[in-house]
Short mmCIF file of C-alpha atoms in Angstrom, two decimals:
data_model
loop_
_atom_site.label_atom_id
_atom_site.label_comp_id
_atom_site.label_asym_id
_atom_site.label_seq_id
_atom_site.Cartn_x
_atom_site.Cartn_y
_atom_site.Cartn_z
CA MET N 838 0.78 -4.18 -5.19
CA VAL N 839 2.17 -1.75 -7.58
CA THR N 840 -1.60 -0.21 -8.35
CA PHE N 841 -1.85 -0.21 -4.53
CA LEU N 842 1.35 1.76 -3.61
CA LEU N 843 0.83 4.37 -7.20
CA LYS N 844 -2.60 4.96 -5.85
CA SER N 845 -2.09 5.26 -2.17
CA THR N 846 1.18 7.11 -2.85
CA ILE N 847 -0.63 9.82 -5.38
CA ALA N 848 -3.56 10.24 -2.68
CA MET N 849 -0.95 10.72 0.17
CA ALA N 850 0.97 13.47 -2.07
CA VAL N 851 -2.65 15.52 -2.75
CA LEU N 852 -3.60 15.23 0.53
CA PHE N 853 -0.44 16.22 1.81
CA GLY N 854 0.03 19.22 -0.46
CA ILE N 855 -3.57 20.69 0.19
CA TYR N 856 -2.74 20.45 4.03
CA HIS N 857 0.31 22.07 3.71
CA LEU N 858 -0.89 25.06 1.42
CA PHE N 859 -4.22 25.48 2.97
CA LEU N 860 -4.85 23.89 6.28
CA GLU N 861 -1.56 24.05 8.25
CA LYS N 862 -1.40 28.18 8.80
CA GLU N 863 -5.23 28.25 10.32
CA LYS N 864 -5.53 27.74 14.00
CA MET N 865 -7.89 24.76 13.78
CA HIS N 866 -5.37 22.20 15.42
CA ARG N 867 -7.83 19.57 16.32
CA PHE N 868 -9.28 19.36 13.16
CA ASN N 869 -5.74 19.04 11.27
CA ARG N 870 -4.63 16.15 13.64
CA PHE N 871 -7.52 14.25 12.59
CA TYR N 872 -7.27 15.16 9.12
CA LEU N 873 -3.63 14.36 8.83
CA LEU N 874 -4.50 10.67 10.66
CA GLY N 875 -7.53 10.49 8.18
CA ALA N 876 -5.81 11.71 5.08
CA LEU N 877 -3.19 8.60 5.85
CA VAL N 878 -6.22 5.98 6.70
CA PHE N 879 -7.71 7.27 3.65
CA SER N 880 -4.81 6.81 1.18
CA LEU N 881 -4.25 3.51 2.41
CA ILE N 882 -8.02 2.34 1.61
CA LEU N 883 -8.58 4.14 -1.34
CA PRO N 884 -6.59 1.41 -3.89
CA PHE N 885 -9.56 -0.86 -2.65
CA VAL N 886 -12.21 1.07 -3.21
CA SER N 887 -14.39 0.18 -6.38
CA ILE N 888 -17.51 1.49 -7.91
CA GLN N 889 -18.90 -0.53 -10.58
CA ASP N 890 -21.36 0.99 -13.17
CA MET N 891 -23.32 -2.42 -13.87
CA PRO N 892 -23.67 -4.47 -10.18
CA GLY N 893 -23.88 -7.89 -10.91
CA LEU N 894 -22.47 -7.45 -14.68
CA TYR N 895 -18.81 -7.25 -14.61
CA SER N 896 -16.24 -10.18 -14.86
CA ALA N 897 -13.66 -10.97 -12.19
CA GLU N 898 -10.31 -10.67 -13.25
CA LEU N 899 -8.06 -13.44 -12.55
CA PRO N 900 -4.52 -13.69 -11.47
CA GLU N 901 -2.31 -13.06 -14.65
CA LEU N 902 -1.01 -16.00 -16.10
CA ILE N 903 3.05 -15.30 -17.54
CA LEU N 904 4.11 -17.99 -20.38
CA THR N 905 7.37 -18.24 -21.65
CA ASP N 906 9.54 -20.17 -23.86
CA LYS N 907 12.71 -19.79 -21.82
CA ALA N 908 10.99 -20.54 -18.82
CA ASP N 909 14.40 -22.10 -16.94
CA ALA N 910 16.72 -19.29 -17.91
CA GLU N 911 14.34 -16.43 -17.60
CA THR N 912 12.19 -17.71 -14.31
CA GLY N 913 15.64 -18.28 -12.42
CA HIS N 914 17.02 -14.92 -13.01
CA THR N 915 13.56 -13.39 -12.22
CA ALA N 916 13.23 -14.90 -9.19
CA GLY N 917 16.90 -14.26 -8.08
CA TRP N 918 15.82 -10.39 -8.61
CA TYR N 919 12.24 -11.18 -6.97
CA ILE N 920 14.13 -13.10 -3.89
CA ALA N 921 17.14 -9.95 -3.97
CA VAL N 922 14.25 -7.39 -3.36
CA VAL N 923 12.07 -8.90 -0.81
CA ALA N 924 15.31 -9.84 1.09
CA VAL N 925 16.50 -6.09 1.31
CA TYR N 926 12.77 -4.71 1.99
CA ALA N 927 12.86 -7.60 5.19
CA LEU N 928 16.00 -6.45 6.25
CA VAL N 929 15.56 -2.49 6.32
CA ALA N 930 11.71 -3.12 7.71
CA LEU N 931 13.53 -5.56 10.58
CA LEU N 932 15.50 -2.74 11.35
CA PHE N 933 12.60 -0.23 11.98
CA LEU N 934 11.13 -2.61 14.21
CA VAL N 935 14.14 -3.31 16.11
CA ARG N 936 14.59 0.48 16.20
CA PHE N 937 10.97 0.90 17.30
CA ILE N 938 11.00 -1.60 20.01
CA SER N 939 14.18 -0.44 21.65
CA GLY N 940 12.58 2.93 21.73
CA ILE N 941 9.47 1.75 23.67
CA ARG N 942 11.66 -0.37 26.06
CA ALA N 943 14.07 2.97 26.59
CA PHE N 944 11.10 4.72 27.91
CA TYR N 945 9.88 1.85 30.26
CA LYS N 946 13.48 1.58 31.27
CA THR N 947 14.37 4.86 32.46
CA SER N 948 10.75 4.92 34.61
CA TYR N 949 12.43 1.80 36.35
CA ILE N 950 15.59 2.87 37.15
CA ASN N 951 14.31 6.28 38.64
CA LYS N 952 12.05 7.74 41.17
CA VAL N 953 8.31 7.92 39.86
CA VAL N 954 5.67 10.05 41.27
CA LYS N 955 2.33 9.10 40.17
CA LYS N 956 -0.67 12.09 39.93
CA TYR N 957 -3.96 10.85 38.88
CA ARG N 958 -3.60 9.15 35.71
CA TYR N 959 -0.16 10.52 34.87
CA ILE N 960 3.29 9.57 35.77
CA PHE N 961 6.09 11.67 36.29
CA VAL N 962 9.56 10.30 35.93
CA LEU N 963 12.09 11.92 37.82
CA VAL N 964 15.69 11.91 36.07
CA ASP N 965 18.91 13.58 37.42
CA GLY N 966 20.43 16.04 34.99
CA LEU N 967 17.33 15.85 32.24
CA PRO N 968 17.98 19.07 30.30
CA LEU N 969 14.10 19.52 29.42
CA PRO N 970 11.14 17.43 30.41
CA TYR N 971 9.45 15.62 27.46
CA THR N 972 6.44 13.07 27.52
CA PHE N 973 5.30 9.64 26.13
CA ALA N 974 1.96 8.32 26.88
CA ASN N 975 0.80 9.37 30.27
CA MET N 976 4.80 9.25 31.46
CA VAL N 977 6.09 12.87 31.65
CA PHE N 978 10.02 12.84 32.34
CA VAL N 979 11.18 15.77 34.33
CA ASN N 980 14.55 16.82 36.02
CA ARG N 981 14.67 15.52 39.64
CA SER N 982 16.11 18.45 41.10
CA GLU N 983 13.92 20.43 39.74
CA TYR N 984 10.80 19.02 40.36
CA GLU N 985 11.68 18.45 43.91
CA HIS N 986 12.70 22.16 44.23
CA ASN N 987 9.45 23.21 42.76
CA ALA N 988 11.80 24.88 40.17
CA ILE N 989 9.93 23.87 36.69
CA PRO N 990 8.00 26.71 35.35
CA GLU N 991 4.03 25.64 35.32
CA GLN N 992 3.65 26.49 31.97
CA LEU N 993 6.10 23.13 31.16
CA PHE N 994 3.66 21.17 33.25
CA ILE N 995 0.98 22.20 31.11
CA HIS N 996 2.47 21.93 28.00
CA GLU N 997 3.35 18.18 28.69
CA LEU N 998 0.86 17.07 30.41
CA ALA N 999 -1.49 18.46 27.13
CA HIS N 1000 0.68 16.01 25.00
CA ALA N 1001 -0.28 13.24 27.64
CA ARG N 1002 -3.70 14.21 27.99
CA GLN N 1003 -4.41 14.46 23.93
CA TRP N 1004 -2.75 11.15 23.74
CA HIS N 1005 -0.09 12.23 21.12
CA THR N 1006 1.81 9.18 21.34
CA LEU N 1007 -0.86 7.41 19.58
CA ASP N 1008 -0.45 9.43 16.63
CA VAL N 1009 3.47 8.78 16.55
CA VAL N 1010 3.02 5.47 16.94
CA PHE N 1011 0.97 5.05 14.30
CA ILE N 1012 3.33 6.90 11.96
CA GLU N 1013 5.89 4.71 13.11
CA ILE N 1014 4.22 1.29 12.33
CA LEU N 1015 3.48 2.80 8.98
CA LYS N 1016 7.32 3.59 8.45
CA MET N 1017 8.02 0.19 9.10
CA VAL N 1018 5.96 -1.59 6.49
CA PHE N 1019 6.24 1.31 3.91
CA TRP N 1020 9.98 2.45 4.84
CA PHE N 1021 10.75 3.39 1.26
CA ASN N 1022 7.82 6.14 1.25
CA PRO N 1023 9.39 9.56 2.00
CA LEU N 1024 5.67 11.29 2.08
CA LEU N 1025 5.56 9.53 5.59
CA TYR N 1026 8.59 11.44 7.21
CA PHE N 1027 6.94 14.68 5.87
CA TYR N 1028 3.59 13.37 7.66
CA LYS N 1029 5.37 12.71 10.80
CA ARG N 1030 6.84 15.86 10.84
CA ALA N 1031 3.76 18.09 10.28
CA MET N 1032 1.87 15.71 12.65
CA GLN N 1033 4.66 16.74 15.43
CA LEU N 1034 4.45 20.07 14.92
CA ASN N 1035 0.68 19.89 15.14
CA HIS N 1036 1.12 18.36 18.32
CA GLU N 1037 3.19 21.30 19.47
CA PHE N 1038 0.47 23.79 18.17
CA LEU N 1039 -1.82 22.01 20.45
CA ALA N 1040 -0.22 21.78 23.28
CA ASP N 1041 1.09 25.27 22.95
CA GLN N 1042 -2.59 26.56 23.14
CA ALA N 1043 -3.37 24.39 25.94
CA VAL N 1044 -0.78 26.84 27.95
CA VAL N 1045 -2.28 30.08 26.41
CA GLN N 1046 -6.13 28.90 27.26
CA GLN N 1047 -5.19 28.12 31.06
CA GLY N 1048 -4.68 32.12 31.07
CA ASN N 1049 -0.84 31.92 31.10
CA ASP N 1050 0.78 35.12 30.12
CA THR N 1051 1.45 34.94 26.30
CA LEU N 1052 4.85 37.00 25.83
CA GLN N 1053 6.08 35.26 29.13
CA TYR N 1054 5.41 32.08 27.44
CA LEU N 1055 7.09 32.98 24.23
CA GLU N 1056 10.17 34.20 26.30
CA LEU N 1057 9.95 30.62 27.77
CA LEU N 1058 10.09 28.76 24.80
CA LEU N 1059 12.97 30.69 22.97
CA GLU N 1060 14.75 30.45 26.18
CA LYS N 1061 14.50 26.70 26.38
CA ALA N 1062 15.48 26.93 22.46
CA SER N 1063 18.95 26.09 22.88
CA TYR N 1064 18.53 22.73 24.73
CA LYS N 1065 19.26 19.95 23.23
CA THR N 1066 17.06 16.85 23.48
CA ASN N 1067 16.92 13.81 21.19
CA VAL N 1068 14.68 11.08 22.33
CA LYS N 1069 13.13 9.47 19.76
CA LEU N 1070 9.12 8.88 19.80
CA ALA N 1071 8.81 11.35 22.81
CA HIS N 1072 7.21 14.94 22.39
CA ASN N 1073 9.62 17.66 23.40
CA LEU N 1074 9.29 21.35 24.40
CA ASN N 1075 11.53 22.33 22.05
CA PHE N 1076 10.61 20.43 18.91
CA LEU N 1077 10.68 22.91 15.86
CA ILE N 1078 10.56 26.08 17.86
CA THR N 1079 10.30 28.35 14.69
CA LYS N 1080 8.91 31.48 13.37
CA LYS N 1081 6.23 29.27 11.96
CA ARG N 1082 5.03 28.01 15.60
CA LEU N 1083 5.42 31.12 17.62
CA ASP N 1084 3.67 33.06 14.89
CA MET N 1085 0.89 30.71 15.76
CA ILE N 1086 0.65 31.02 19.58
CA THR N 1087 -0.01 34.62 18.94
CA LYS N 1088 -2.42 34.37 15.98
CA THR N 1089 -6.27 34.77 15.38
CA SER N 1090 -8.06 33.16 12.39
CA ASN N 1091 -11.35 34.03 10.72
CA PRO N 1092 -14.01 31.33 12.13
CA ILE N 1093 -15.80 31.42 8.68
CA LYS N 1094 -12.76 30.93 6.48
CA LYS N 1095 -11.84 27.94 9.21
CA ILE N 1096 -15.27 26.45 8.54
CA ILE N 1097 -15.41 26.68 4.68
CA LYS N 1098 -12.04 24.87 4.25
CA GLN N 1099 -12.86 22.46 6.92
CA MET N 1100 -16.38 21.72 4.98
CA ALA N 1101 -14.13 20.97 1.50
CA VAL N 1102 -12.48 17.99 2.81
CA LEU N 1103 -15.41 15.67 2.43
CA PRO N 1104 -16.14 16.79 -1.13
CA LEU N 1105 -12.51 16.43 -2.00
CA ALA N 1106 -12.62 12.77 -0.61
CA ILE N 1107 -15.48 11.88 -2.72
CA ALA N 1108 -13.96 13.59 -5.67
CA MET N 1109 -10.65 11.45 -5.11
CA ILE N 1110 -12.81 7.87 -4.73
CA PHE N 1111 -14.70 8.80 -8.32
CA VAL N 1112 -10.89 9.92 -10.12
CA SER N 1113 -9.39 6.67 -8.88
CA CYS N 1114 -12.22 4.54 -9.72
CA ALA N 1115 -12.60 6.44 -13.05
CA ASP N 1116 -9.34 4.91 -13.64
CA ASP N 1117 -10.21 1.44 -13.39
CA ASN N 1118 -13.61 2.21 -15.09
CA THR N 1119 -12.49 4.21 -18.24
CA ASP N 1120 -9.72 1.36 -19.33
CA THR N 1121 -10.25 0.34 -22.69
CA LYS N 1122 -10.16 -3.74 -21.52
CA SER N 1123 -12.55 -3.15 -18.61
CA THR N 1124 -15.45 -1.42 -21.11
CA GLU N 1125 -15.08 -4.04 -23.46
CA VAL N 1126 -15.13 -6.95 -20.67
CA GLN N 1127 -18.37 -5.08 -19.40
CA LYS N 1128 -19.96 -5.19 -23.04
CA ILE N 1129 -19.32 -8.60 -23.37
CA ALA N 1130 -21.09 -9.33 -19.61
CA LYS N 1131 -23.81 -7.15 -20.88
CA ASP N 1132 -24.39 -9.14 -24.26
CA ASN N 1133 -23.60 -12.54 -22.30
CA THR N 1134 -26.54 -11.71 -20.11
CA GLU N 1135 -28.96 -10.54 -22.78
CA GLN N 1136 -28.27 -14.06 -24.59
CA ASN N 1137 -28.33 -16.64 -21.92
CA GLY N 1138 -29.29 -15.30 -18.66
CA GLU N 1139 -27.53 -13.03 -15.91
CA VAL N 1140 -24.18 -13.07 -15.14
CA TYR N 1141 -23.38 -12.50 -11.76
CA ASN N 1142 -20.32 -11.01 -10.07
CA LEU N 1143 -18.43 -12.46 -7.35
CA ASP N 1144 -19.20 -9.76 -4.71
CA ALA N 1145 -22.96 -10.91 -5.17
CA LEU N 1146 -22.37 -14.71 -4.49
CA GLN N 1147 -22.61 -16.51 -1.54
CA LYS N 1148 -20.42 -18.94 -2.56
CA GLN N 1149 -17.65 -18.48 -4.93
CA PRO N 1150 -16.57 -20.66 -8.22
CA GLU N 1151 -13.80 -23.04 -7.71
CA PHE N 1152 -11.76 -25.17 -10.23
CA PRO N 1153 -10.68 -28.59 -8.60
CA GLY N 1154 -7.46 -27.97 -7.15
CA GLY N 1155 -7.87 -24.46 -6.83
CA ILE N 1156 -6.59 -21.42 -9.14
CA SER N 1157 -3.37 -22.61 -9.62
CA SER N 1158 -4.03 -25.98 -11.02
CA PHE N 1159 -6.68 -23.94 -13.67
CA MET N 1160 -3.29 -21.99 -14.51
CA GLY N 1161 -1.19 -24.86 -14.91
CA THR N 1162 -3.43 -26.94 -16.96
CA ILE N 1163 -3.69 -23.74 -19.36
CA GLN N 1164 0.28 -23.45 -19.26
CA LYS N 1165 0.71 -27.19 -20.17
CA SER N 1166 -1.69 -27.07 -23.12
CA PHE N 1167 -0.53 -23.72 -24.11
CA ALA N 1168 1.52 -24.40 -27.73
CA MET N 1169 4.13 -21.36 -28.20
CA PRO N 1170 3.45 -20.51 -31.93
CA GLU N 1171 6.84 -19.80 -33.56
CA ILE N 1172 7.94 -16.31 -33.22
CA ASP N 1173 11.61 -15.34 -34.17
CA LYS N 1174 12.29 -12.35 -32.26
CA ASP N 1175 12.15 -11.25 -29.09
CA LEU N 1176 8.15 -10.17 -27.77
CA THR N 1177 6.24 -9.13 -24.56
CA ALA N 1178 2.70 -9.15 -25.06
CA LYS N 1179 -0.26 -9.42 -23.53
CA ILE N 1180 -3.47 -11.46 -24.13
CA TYR N 1181 -7.16 -10.86 -22.59
CA LEU N 1182 -9.40 -13.64 -22.56
CA SER N 1183 -13.19 -13.34 -21.33
CA PHE N 1184 -15.06 -16.31 -20.30
CA VAL N 1185 -18.24 -17.71 -18.31
CA ILE N 1186 -18.58 -20.79 -15.84
CA GLU N 1187 -22.10 -21.98 -16.69
CA THR N 1188 -24.29 -23.29 -14.25
CA ASN N 1189 -22.92 -27.09 -14.78
CA GLY N 1190 -19.46 -26.01 -14.34
CA GLU N 1191 -18.77 -25.88 -18.16
CA ILE N 1192 -16.26 -22.71 -19.85
CA THR N 1193 -18.35 -21.26 -22.36
CA ASN N 1194 -18.46 -18.12 -24.13
CA ILE N 1195 -14.43 -17.84 -24.72
CA LYS N 1196 -13.61 -14.54 -26.40
CA VAL N 1197 -10.18 -12.76 -26.95
CA ILE N 1198 -10.72 -8.96 -25.66
CA LYS N 1199 -7.04 -8.14 -26.64
CA ASP N 1200 -5.19 -9.87 -29.03
CA PRO N 1201 -1.28 -9.32 -29.98
CA GLY N 1202 -1.49 -11.19 -33.07
CA TYR N 1203 0.99 -13.97 -34.36
CA GLY N 1204 -1.37 -16.47 -33.55
CA LEU N 1205 -1.40 -16.16 -29.81
CA GLY N 1206 -4.91 -15.41 -29.33
CA GLU N 1207 -6.21 -17.89 -31.09
CA GLU N 1208 -4.11 -20.22 -29.50
CA ALA N 1209 -4.57 -18.88 -25.65
CA ALA N 1210 -8.66 -19.71 -26.67
CA ARG N 1211 -7.88 -23.29 -27.80
CA ALA N 1212 -6.00 -24.06 -24.86
CA LEU N 1213 -8.67 -22.50 -22.58
CA SER N 1214 -11.10 -24.07 -24.24
CA SER N 1215 -9.47 -27.89 -24.22
CA ILE N 1216 -10.15 -27.88 -20.69
CA GLU N 1217 -12.13 -31.13 -19.80
CA LYS N 1218 -12.68 -30.37 -16.07
CA LYS N 1219 -16.09 -28.47 -14.89
CA TRP N 1220 -15.86 -25.55 -12.30
CA GLN N 1221 -17.81 -25.85 -9.20
CA PRO N 1222 -20.20 -23.04 -9.92
CA GLY N 1223 -20.89 -20.00 -7.77
CA GLU N 1224 -24.05 -20.11 -5.70
CA LEU N 1225 -26.71 -17.34 -5.08
CA ASN N 1226 -29.33 -18.24 -2.27
CA GLY N 1227 -28.38 -21.98 -2.62
CA VAL N 1228 -28.86 -21.79 -6.65
CA PRO N 1229 -25.96 -22.01 -9.11
CA VAL N 1230 -25.37 -19.23 -11.26
CA ARG N 1231 -23.05 -17.72 -14.52
CA THR N 1232 -20.02 -16.12 -13.74
CA SER N 1233 -18.10 -14.14 -15.66
CA PHE N 1234 -14.13 -13.97 -15.75
CA THR N 1235 -11.13 -12.50 -17.65
CA LEU N 1236 -7.91 -14.07 -17.56
CA PRO N 1237 -4.70 -11.64 -18.38
CA ILE N 1238 -1.85 -13.89 -20.07
CA THR N 1239 1.67 -12.32 -20.65
CA ILE N 1240 3.98 -13.67 -23.12
CA ASN N 1241 7.50 -13.68 -22.85
CA ILE N 1242 9.51 -14.64 -25.81
CA LYS N 1243 13.48 -14.28 -25.85
CA ASN N 1244 15.37 -15.38 -29.09
#
């Protein structure tokens, strides 16, 4: 989980930095919209992407086994902190969920208690005393008196209908869902702000492309800038009416420059995938595991990876039973100091289910590596071997063990 959060956060930060420095200032708003959405999706998927140098020849890593000589006190203390952290996370996530649902309900409640006018696939909700129009999904909320007296400028209609027609609400809902789950990630708030500003760029562009007078529209924006609307999840006309937005309306961009920047995104994504995977493949432990898997293949026949198998190897009672068996058998050596150390073991599940080729990849000393290998070799129960095309095959595993000793 920590690795996932670290990799996804780094990817989000890098991609947002590229957007802010090179893309945001260009007048290619549709591309930027999907870049921001794609950057979030890509960042969440990237930690799960893996590129293996030797498909079929690497060891699958089992869940970490933690052994301690002070299991009662330490486990209770750790469990207490874990429960507290999970409780805080769940509470804040629940508050975000309640806020999100309340915001959605508010739109439909407003549409229910006010007069509604349907035009094509759009719904105009006429609200008394509403200072500025705003949009949610295909609903446009407008001032009732101004609507009935045809006093709403045409540019405002075009602006709000652009939000509805291009379904900008879906982007906002998507980022709000991510904020519920990853509320502790500040980058999501920057992404949301950038996405909403980009939506305004798109809506402003729609107004200008309809042939409306640009200067007149700018004056209208400045006139409405003093009005305050604080409707969450909605698109408001006066969202961030800044020099940046006003400049964008009249800006012209070099088409060749835009194409070059757009084409640079794909190789950037590929480079990030390779960098992310390189972190795993250049690990010294991983390299040693690859070497051992290769040696096992040369000596006794091919060792397959789990992804290639149609049936996974299984230990009687499951992995938790396998871990429990090792824990019961492991005899902690006498060590007269505090110690936190990690052991890595490699082993092969043979076609008959036996555990063979037990090797200590990383040994912190104090007899811990030897004892871990002995505990593993003492297991008498056989695995159900993995199968490929209905035939049992050899499978290689690594087992990480963390030792916590408190004196």
